[in-house]
């Protein structure tokens, strides 16, 4: 049973529930896999084997008593290092936070535990979770298991790399400008940014965040199957009174016609041919599955939404963020803030929030006509690692290509990255977007795209 780490979360949970496999066996296999491949990719930066086995023992004991261990009973899951997990440092990739030990869990961690998940380890992120690359001065570089020369994505790069390499069956990530969707894209797995308010969030170890992150940053899952994304979304989204933005929305909304808007070149993105080909191919897969696909040339504003989201994310409390980055001394964080200064400072919160209402309304009206929008995740294939720090032109190139990711959080919509294949050994995929709290429509379309191609599977890290 040493290859248990290869299974989907759903299959593994079923085996554990039926007592064909124990949670301890699953945890032991996960720890062995971590020990075997993590030194090559540095995806997990903290784990405690004894604690992992103790969690598994609790699941086995509950099953032995005839109790329901939960939908994720015994499934090994990783947690991003920027959310509170009791007894661990919430570093967010920062030397200055290496001693911030959480005394209570973030709601998403509690919800995963309540669902029976076994927390396997903490995954790496860039300093402050600012970038689409994953390196910091505290934990070091995370490598993409498919090709060490390309970024694993960010800011949930450790999460993407871990689940792609078979370290855990589900990875927790966070997303304020693509930080779940891009690592999934770069590592060749799937990743869901849910609607704001779907999954409760709160870090008890810190003061409340400014309004920008409060209304645009979310937690969500990365996994190797869309079925596991669906399973983990249900687990993560359970009620927690500590998040005033949490909404008790049903996971399944009212039926809608299976109508897709396909946009190859949203708002002047000008994607490379390989990206356009992936989107077109996904459209064909949807058509073969019975969806009506209409190619469109114009969406509600994406570029304006992306520019305003950059302001909301980096402009809100900009000088304090810059001062912290200067104290930390992280080159990537400083490049991110200094490179965007002209865009985000000075910052007019009232003006940005007023415009947000107008743009959100346009998007909600758009999704009265279409169930989902199919478009690129990025204008390029996954970048060479650390490209944003190379020079000013490379920095501008990266930010331009990420337009489809940055825009969606501003209007509070869900977005799903679906891995669709490889160009050589470089992953490629597509993004599905839907109306608020309609993750179910993204997942239904994602399952159709997944079924029409080669399933994503855990891989051994490339050299």
Tab-separated table of N, CA and C in Angstrom, residues 378-447:
chain	number	residue	atom	x	y	z
A	378	UNK	N	-3.540	32.861	-17.846
A	378	UNK	CA	-2.441	33.805	-18.041
A	378	UNK	C	-2.239	33.984	-19.537
A	379	UNK	N	-1.650	35.081	-19.934
A	379	UNK	CA	-1.367	35.299	-21.340
A	379	UNK	C	-0.191	34.488	-21.863
A	380	UNK	N	0.568	33.878	-20.954
A	380	UNK	CA	1.746	33.111	-21.328
A	380	UNK	C	1.720	31.739	-20.670
A	381	UNK	N	2.547	30.839	-21.176
A	381	UNK	CA	2.827	29.609	-20.442
A	381	UNK	C	3.561	29.983	-19.161
A	382	UNK	N	3.622	29.081	-18.163
A	382	UNK	CA	4.303	29.419	-16.905
A	382	UNK	C	5.684	30.040	-17.129
A	383	UNK	N	5.932	31.108	-16.401
A	383	UNK	CA	7.130	31.925	-16.606
A	383	UNK	C	8.422	31.199	-16.197
A	384	UNK	N	9.558	31.589	-16.794
A	384	UNK	CA	10.844	31.210	-16.201
A	384	UNK	C	10.888	31.683	-14.754
A	385	UNK	N	11.468	30.882	-13.880
A	385	UNK	CA	11.443	31.220	-12.462
A	385	UNK	C	12.141	32.547	-12.180
A	386	UNK	N	11.519	33.348	-11.314
A	386	UNK	CA	12.030	34.650	-10.858
A	386	UNK	C	12.074	35.704	-11.977
A	387	UNK	N	11.268	35.518	-13.024
A	387	UNK	CA	11.289	36.455	-14.160
A	387	UNK	C	10.984	37.877	-13.732
A	388	UNK	N	10.104	38.060	-12.745
A	388	UNK	CA	9.684	39.410	-12.367
A	388	UNK	C	10.811	40.232	-11.758
A	389	UNK	N	11.888	39.576	-11.316
A	389	UNK	CA	13.015	40.295	-10.715
A	389	UNK	C	14.159	40.522	-11.705
A	390	UNK	N	13.987	40.114	-12.959
A	390	UNK	CA	15.081	40.200	-13.939
A	390	UNK	C	15.372	41.647	-14.329
A	391	UNK	N	14.339	42.374	-14.757
A	391	UNK	CA	14.486	43.776	-15.149
A	391	UNK	C	13.089	44.388	-15.252
A	392	UNK	N	13.034	45.694	-15.527
A	392	UNK	CA	11.745	46.393	-15.559
A	392	UNK	C	10.827	45.839	-16.641
A	393	UNK	N	11.393	45.521	-17.814
A	393	UNK	CA	10.574	45.003	-18.904
A	393	UNK	C	9.967	43.650	-18.544
A	394	UNK	N	10.736	42.806	-17.861
A	394	UNK	CA	10.228	41.492	-17.450
A	394	UNK	C	9.141	41.641	-16.392
A	395	UNK	N	9.325	42.583	-15.472
A	395	UNK	CA	8.313	42.840	-14.451
A	395	UNK	C	6.994	43.248	-15.118
A	396	UNK	N	7.075	44.163	-16.068
A	396	UNK	CA	5.864	44.619	-16.769
A	396	UNK	C	5.232	43.473	-17.566
A	397	UNK	N	6.061	42.623	-18.156
A	397	UNK	CA	5.563	41.466	-18.919
A	397	UNK	C	4.763	40.532	-18.029
A	398	UNK	N	5.280	40.256	-16.835
A	398	UNK	CA	4.585	39.363	-15.905
A	398	UNK	C	3.231	39.945	-15.520
A	399	UNK	N	3.194	41.203	-15.131
A	399	UNK	CA	1.942	41.799	-14.671
A	399	UNK	C	0.920	41.905	-15.786
A	400	UNK	N	1.372	42.146	-17.009
A	400	UNK	CA	0.434	42.182	-18.137
A	400	UNK	C	-0.200	40.807	-18.356
A	401	UNK	N	0.611	39.760	-18.313
A	401	UNK	CA	0.114	38.415	-18.608
A	401	UNK	C	-0.891	37.923	-17.576
A	402	UNK	N	-0.837	38.459	-16.361
A	402	UNK	CA	-1.679	37.961	-15.276
A	402	UNK	C	-3.021	38.679	-15.167
A	403	UNK	N	-3.336	39.491	-16.136
A	403	UNK	CA	-4.605	40.234	-16.160
A	403	UNK	C	-5.833	39.378	-15.814
A	404	UNK	N	-6.023	38.185	-16.405
A	404	UNK	CA	-7.255	37.438	-16.115
A	404	UNK	C	-7.360	36.962	-14.664
A	405	UNK	N	-6.217	36.848	-13.994
A	405	UNK	CA	-6.259	36.430	-12.587
A	405	UNK	C	-6.532	37.595	-11.648
A	406	UNK	N	-5.896	38.738	-11.929
A	406	UNK	CA	-5.982	39.876	-11.004
A	406	UNK	C	-7.383	40.476	-11.009
A	407	UNK	N	-8.048	40.448	-12.162
A	407	UNK	CA	-9.331	41.138	-12.290
A	407	UNK	C	-10.453	40.485	-11.498
A	408	UNK	N	-10.481	39.159	-11.479
A	408	UNK	CA	-11.635	38.440	-10.929
A	408	UNK	C	-11.852	38.707	-9.427
A	409	UNK	N	-10.813	38.750	-8.589
A	409	UNK	CA	-11.054	39.035	-7.163
A	409	UNK	C	-11.702	40.389	-6.904
A	410	UNK	N	-11.453	41.371	-7.778
A	410	UNK	CA	-12.000	42.705	-7.527
A	410	UNK	C	-13.514	42.695	-7.518
A	411	UNK	N	-14.110	41.850	-8.356
A	411	UNK	CA	-15.575	41.804	-8.437
A	411	UNK	C	-16.138	40.593	-7.674
A	412	UNK	N	-15.307	39.930	-6.894
A	412	UNK	CA	-15.782	38.925	-5.936
A	412	UNK	C	-16.273	37.624	-6.532
A	413	UNK	N	-15.818	37.283	-7.759
A	413	UNK	CA	-16.346	36.104	-8.437
A	413	UNK	C	-15.473	34.868	-8.205
A	414	UNK	N	-16.051	33.671	-8.380
A	414	UNK	CA	-15.245	32.458	-8.299
A	414	UNK	C	-14.517	32.192	-9.617
A	415	UNK	N	-13.311	31.631	-9.515
A	415	UNK	CA	-12.536	31.275	-10.697
A	415	UNK	C	-11.864	29.932	-10.491
A	416	UNK	N	-11.932	29.073	-11.490
A	416	UNK	CA	-11.376	27.726	-11.409
A	416	UNK	C	-10.334	27.533	-12.502
A	417	UNK	N	-9.103	27.174	-12.107
A	417	UNK	CA	-8.102	26.739	-13.072
A	417	UNK	C	-8.274	25.246	-13.314
A	418	UNK	N	-8.386	24.871	-14.583
A	418	UNK	CA	-8.441	23.470	-14.981
A	418	UNK	C	-7.189	23.167	-15.793
A	419	UNK	N	-6.387	22.244	-15.318
A	419	UNK	CA	-5.217	21.816	-16.075
A	419	UNK	C	-5.687	21.012	-17.280
A	420	UNK	N	-5.161	21.329	-18.469
A	420	UNK	CA	-5.639	20.661	-19.679
A	420	UNK	C	-4.574	19.851	-20.393
A	421	UNK	N	-3.312	19.965	-19.988
A	421	UNK	CA	-2.280	19.189	-20.660
A	421	UNK	C	-0.918	19.824	-20.535
A	422	UNK	N	-0.015	19.437	-21.448
A	422	UNK	CA	1.363	19.904	-21.421
A	422	UNK	C	1.773	20.397	-22.796
A	423	UNK	N	2.663	21.386	-22.811
A	423	UNK	CA	3.355	21.810	-24.021
A	423	UNK	C	4.807	21.406	-23.800
A	424	UNK	N	5.209	20.257	-24.380
A	424	UNK	CA	6.477	19.655	-23.965
A	424	UNK	C	6.295	19.127	-22.562
A	425	UNK	N	7.040	19.674	-21.617
A	425	UNK	CA	6.775	19.313	-20.219
A	425	UNK	C	6.262	20.506	-19.409
A	426	UNK	N	5.860	21.568	-20.112
A	426	UNK	CA	5.342	22.774	-19.463
A	426	UNK	C	3.822	22.680	-19.385
A	427	UNK	N	3.231	22.808	-18.197
A	427	UNK	CA	1.774	22.714	-18.078
A	427	UNK	C	1.055	23.880	-18.757
A	428	UNK	N	-0.180	23.603	-19.147
A	428	UNK	CA	-1.073	24.643	-19.643
A	428	UNK	C	-2.475	24.312	-19.143
A	429	UNK	N	-3.319	25.317	-19.084
A	429	UNK	CA	-4.682	25.102	-18.603
A	429	UNK	C	-5.551	26.280	-18.959
A	430	UNK	N	-6.756	26.289	-18.404
A	430	UNK	CA	-7.730	27.337	-18.710
A	430	UNK	C	-8.396	27.792	-17.421
A	431	UNK	N	-9.071	28.936	-17.503
A	431	UNK	CA	-9.795	29.476	-16.353
A	431	UNK	C	-11.285	29.541	-16.665
A	432	UNK	N	-12.079	29.073	-15.703
A	432	UNK	CA	-13.529	29.175	-15.761
A	432	UNK	C	-13.994	30.139	-14.677
A	433	UNK	N	-14.879	31.056	-15.036
A	433	UNK	CA	-15.408	32.044	-14.095
A	433	UNK	C	-16.926	31.990	-14.166
A	434	UNK	N	-17.583	32.201	-13.028
A	434	UNK	CA	-19.044	32.223	-13.014
A	434	UNK	C	-19.538	33.294	-12.064
A	435	UNK	N	-20.851	33.352	-11.890
A	435	UNK	CA	-21.449	34.332	-10.993
A	435	UNK	C	-21.174	34.010	-9.532
A	436	UNK	N	-21.488	34.963	-8.683
A	436	UNK	CA	-21.218	34.780	-7.248
A	436	UNK	C	-21.895	33.529	-6.695
A	437	UNK	N	-21.133	32.774	-5.920
A	437	UNK	CA	-21.597	31.540	-5.258
A	437	UNK	C	-22.040	30.478	-6.262
A	438	UNK	N	-21.536	30.568	-7.503
A	438	UNK	CA	-21.830	29.549	-8.499
A	438	UNK	C	-20.579	28.729	-8.836
A	439	UNK	N	-19.840	28.397	-7.796
A	439	UNK	CA	-18.719	27.466	-7.973
A	439	UNK	C	-19.193	26.170	-8.616
A	440	UNK	N	-20.467	25.802	-8.352
A	440	UNK	CA	-20.991	24.554	-8.914
A	440	UNK	C	-20.975	24.571	-10.439
A	441	UNK	N	-21.210	25.723	-11.038
A	441	UNK	CA	-21.184	25.817	-12.492
A	441	UNK	C	-19.750	25.713	-13.016
A	442	UNK	N	-18.810	26.355	-12.326
A	442	UNK	CA	-17.395	26.207	-12.694
A	442	UNK	C	-16.968	24.740	-12.603
A	443	UNK	N	-17.382	24.073	-11.540
A	443	UNK	CA	-16.974	22.681	-11.329
A	443	UNK	C	-17.618	21.757	-12.358
A	444	UNK	N	-18.876	22.006	-12.710
A	444	UNK	CA	-19.536	21.177	-13.717
A	444	UNK	C	-18.833	21.309	-15.066
A	445	UNK	N	-18.503	22.538	-15.448
A	445	UNK	CA	-17.775	22.737	-16.698
A	445	UNK	C	-16.363	22.168	-16.594
A	446	UNK	N	-15.751	22.335	-15.427
A	446	UNK	CA	-14.403	21.797	-15.224
A	446	UNK	C	-14.355	20.287	-15.333
A	447	UNK	N	-15.388	19.623	-14.813
A	447	UNK	CA	-15.444	18.162	-14.922
A	447	UNK	C	-15.571	17.723	-16.381
